[in-house]
Amino acid sequence: MILTVIQVYHLLQISLERDKVTNDPKSTMPAAFVSFKSRWGAAVCAQTQQTRNPTIWLTEWAPEPRDVYWPNLAIPYVSLTVRRLIIAVAFFFLTFFFMIPIAIVQGLASLDGIQKAAPWL
């Protein structure tokens, strides 16, 4: 069998990509997609706890493959937790600091509030 230069180059690229994936620790992700032969098996797996520590393996129904943003699978679980905490704190402070001016304006919006704030009107 005679290989052309293009075929040899293609085989070399495949070999280099395999070496890169197997040797790079960042190329593996802590996520897996499992397929089942029956819906019953999938339902049992999705609703049962797989280990003693429930945070080690989290089982969920998989979304459609075209609905997955694949680069997000590489985000570590700790980073996701920190991001959720930051968003929750930001949401709390934004809600709290916007409620005070809105309450003041709403209080002044009523006729009695305007009369109390500005009796000359």
Short mmCIF file of C-alpha atoms in Angstrom, two decimals:
data_model
loop_
_atom_site.label_atom_id
_atom_site.label_comp_id
_atom_site.label_asym_id
_atom_site.label_seq_id
_atom_site.Cartn_x
_atom_site.Cartn_y
_atom_site.Cartn_z
CA MET A 1 0.00 0.00 0.00
CA ILE A 2 1.45 3.32 -1.05
CA LEU A 3 0.62 6.36 1.06
CA THR A 4 0.65 9.83 -0.37
CA VAL A 5 2.22 12.75 1.42
CA ILE A 6 -1.23 14.12 2.27
CA GLN A 7 -2.31 10.83 3.87
CA VAL A 8 0.91 10.64 5.90
CA TYR A 9 0.44 14.24 7.02
CA HIS A 10 -3.18 13.51 8.00
CA LEU A 11 -2.13 10.44 10.01
CA LEU A 12 0.58 12.50 11.72
CA GLN A 13 -1.98 15.17 12.65
CA ILE A 14 -4.28 12.54 14.14
CA SER A 15 -1.40 11.05 16.13
CA LEU A 16 -0.34 14.46 17.45
CA GLU A 17 -3.92 15.29 18.46
CA ARG A 18 -4.25 12.00 20.35
CA ASP A 19 -0.96 12.63 22.16
CA LYS A 20 -2.10 16.13 23.06
CA VAL A 21 -5.42 14.91 24.47
CA THR A 22 -3.92 12.04 26.47
CA ASN A 23 -1.05 14.08 27.95
CA ASP A 24 -2.78 17.39 28.67
CA PRO A 25 -4.59 17.34 32.05
CA LYS A 26 -6.86 20.21 30.95
CA SER A 27 -8.21 18.22 28.03
CA THR A 28 -10.22 15.93 30.30
CA MET A 29 -13.44 17.26 31.79
CA PRO A 30 -15.40 16.17 34.86
CA ALA A 31 -18.52 15.52 32.81
CA ALA A 32 -19.96 12.52 31.03
CA PHE A 33 -22.90 11.71 28.83
CA VAL A 34 -24.37 8.25 29.29
CA SER A 35 -26.85 6.63 26.90
CA PHE A 36 -29.34 3.97 27.91
CA LYS A 37 -31.16 1.37 25.87
CA SER A 38 -34.47 1.98 27.62
CA ARG A 39 -36.25 4.97 29.08
CA TRP A 40 -36.82 3.01 32.27
CA GLY A 41 -33.07 2.61 32.84
CA ALA A 42 -32.50 6.30 32.20
CA ALA A 43 -35.28 7.26 34.62
CA VAL A 44 -33.89 5.00 37.35
CA CYS A 45 -30.38 6.41 36.93
CA ALA A 46 -31.56 10.03 36.89
CA GLN A 47 -33.59 9.63 40.08
CA THR A 48 -31.21 7.61 42.26
CA GLN A 49 -28.17 8.65 44.23
CA GLN A 50 -25.04 7.05 42.79
CA THR A 51 -22.54 7.54 45.66
CA ARG A 52 -22.57 8.22 49.40
CA ASN A 53 -21.57 11.83 48.79
CA PRO A 54 -24.37 13.29 46.65
CA THR A 55 -22.15 16.06 45.25
CA ILE A 56 -19.65 13.71 43.59
CA TRP A 57 -21.95 12.46 40.83
CA LEU A 58 -24.85 14.63 39.80
CA THR A 59 -27.26 12.93 37.41
CA GLU A 60 -29.60 14.99 35.28
CA TRP A 61 -31.54 14.58 32.08
CA ALA A 62 -29.32 15.56 29.17
CA PRO A 63 -30.28 18.47 26.93
CA GLU A 64 -30.26 18.24 23.17
CA PRO A 65 -26.68 18.23 21.82
CA ARG A 66 -27.30 21.40 19.81
CA ASP A 67 -28.49 23.15 23.00
CA VAL A 68 -25.20 22.53 24.83
CA TYR A 69 -22.55 25.25 24.92
CA TRP A 70 -19.61 22.84 24.89
CA PRO A 71 -16.85 25.22 26.19
CA ASN A 72 -18.82 25.59 29.46
CA LEU A 73 -18.28 21.92 30.29
CA ALA A 74 -14.66 22.71 31.15
CA ILE A 75 -15.58 25.19 33.92
CA PRO A 76 -14.68 23.70 37.33
CA TYR A 77 -17.49 23.10 39.83
CA VAL A 78 -15.87 25.43 42.39
CA SER A 79 -15.79 28.22 39.82
CA LEU A 80 -19.49 27.72 39.10
CA THR A 81 -20.27 27.90 42.82
CA VAL A 82 -18.26 31.12 43.20
CA ARG A 83 -20.03 32.65 40.20
CA ARG A 84 -23.44 31.76 41.63
CA LEU A 85 -22.48 33.32 44.96
CA ILE A 86 -21.30 36.53 43.29
CA ILE A 87 -24.52 36.78 41.29
CA ALA A 88 -26.63 36.19 44.41
CA VAL A 89 -24.78 38.90 46.37
CA ALA A 90 -25.02 41.34 43.45
CA PHE A 91 -28.73 40.60 43.08
CA PHE A 92 -29.31 41.22 46.80
CA PHE A 93 -27.48 44.56 46.84
CA LEU A 94 -29.06 45.80 43.61
CA THR A 95 -32.51 44.90 44.86
CA PHE A 96 -31.89 46.43 48.29
CA PHE A 97 -30.43 49.71 47.00
CA PHE A 98 -33.08 50.17 44.34
CA MET A 99 -35.92 49.51 46.76
CA ILE A 100 -35.07 52.52 48.95
CA PRO A 101 -35.37 55.18 46.20
CA ILE A 102 -38.43 53.47 44.75
CA ALA A 103 -40.10 53.43 48.17
CA ILE A 104 -39.36 57.16 48.62
CA VAL A 105 -40.73 58.05 45.20
CA GLN A 106 -43.77 55.86 45.72
CA GLY A 107 -44.40 57.51 49.08
CA LEU A 108 -44.20 60.94 47.50
CA ALA A 109 -46.43 59.87 44.62
CA SER A 110 -49.47 59.60 46.78
CA LEU A 111 -51.33 62.82 47.53
CA ASP A 112 -50.81 62.53 51.26
CA GLY A 113 -47.09 61.99 50.82
CA ILE A 114 -46.74 65.08 48.68
CA GLN A 115 -48.72 67.14 51.16
CA LYS A 116 -46.51 65.96 54.04
CA ALA A 117 -43.26 66.56 52.12
CA ALA A 118 -44.27 69.93 50.68
CA PRO A 119 -47.06 71.55 52.73
CA TRP A 120 -46.93 74.75 50.64
CA LEU A 121 -48.45 72.93 47.62
#
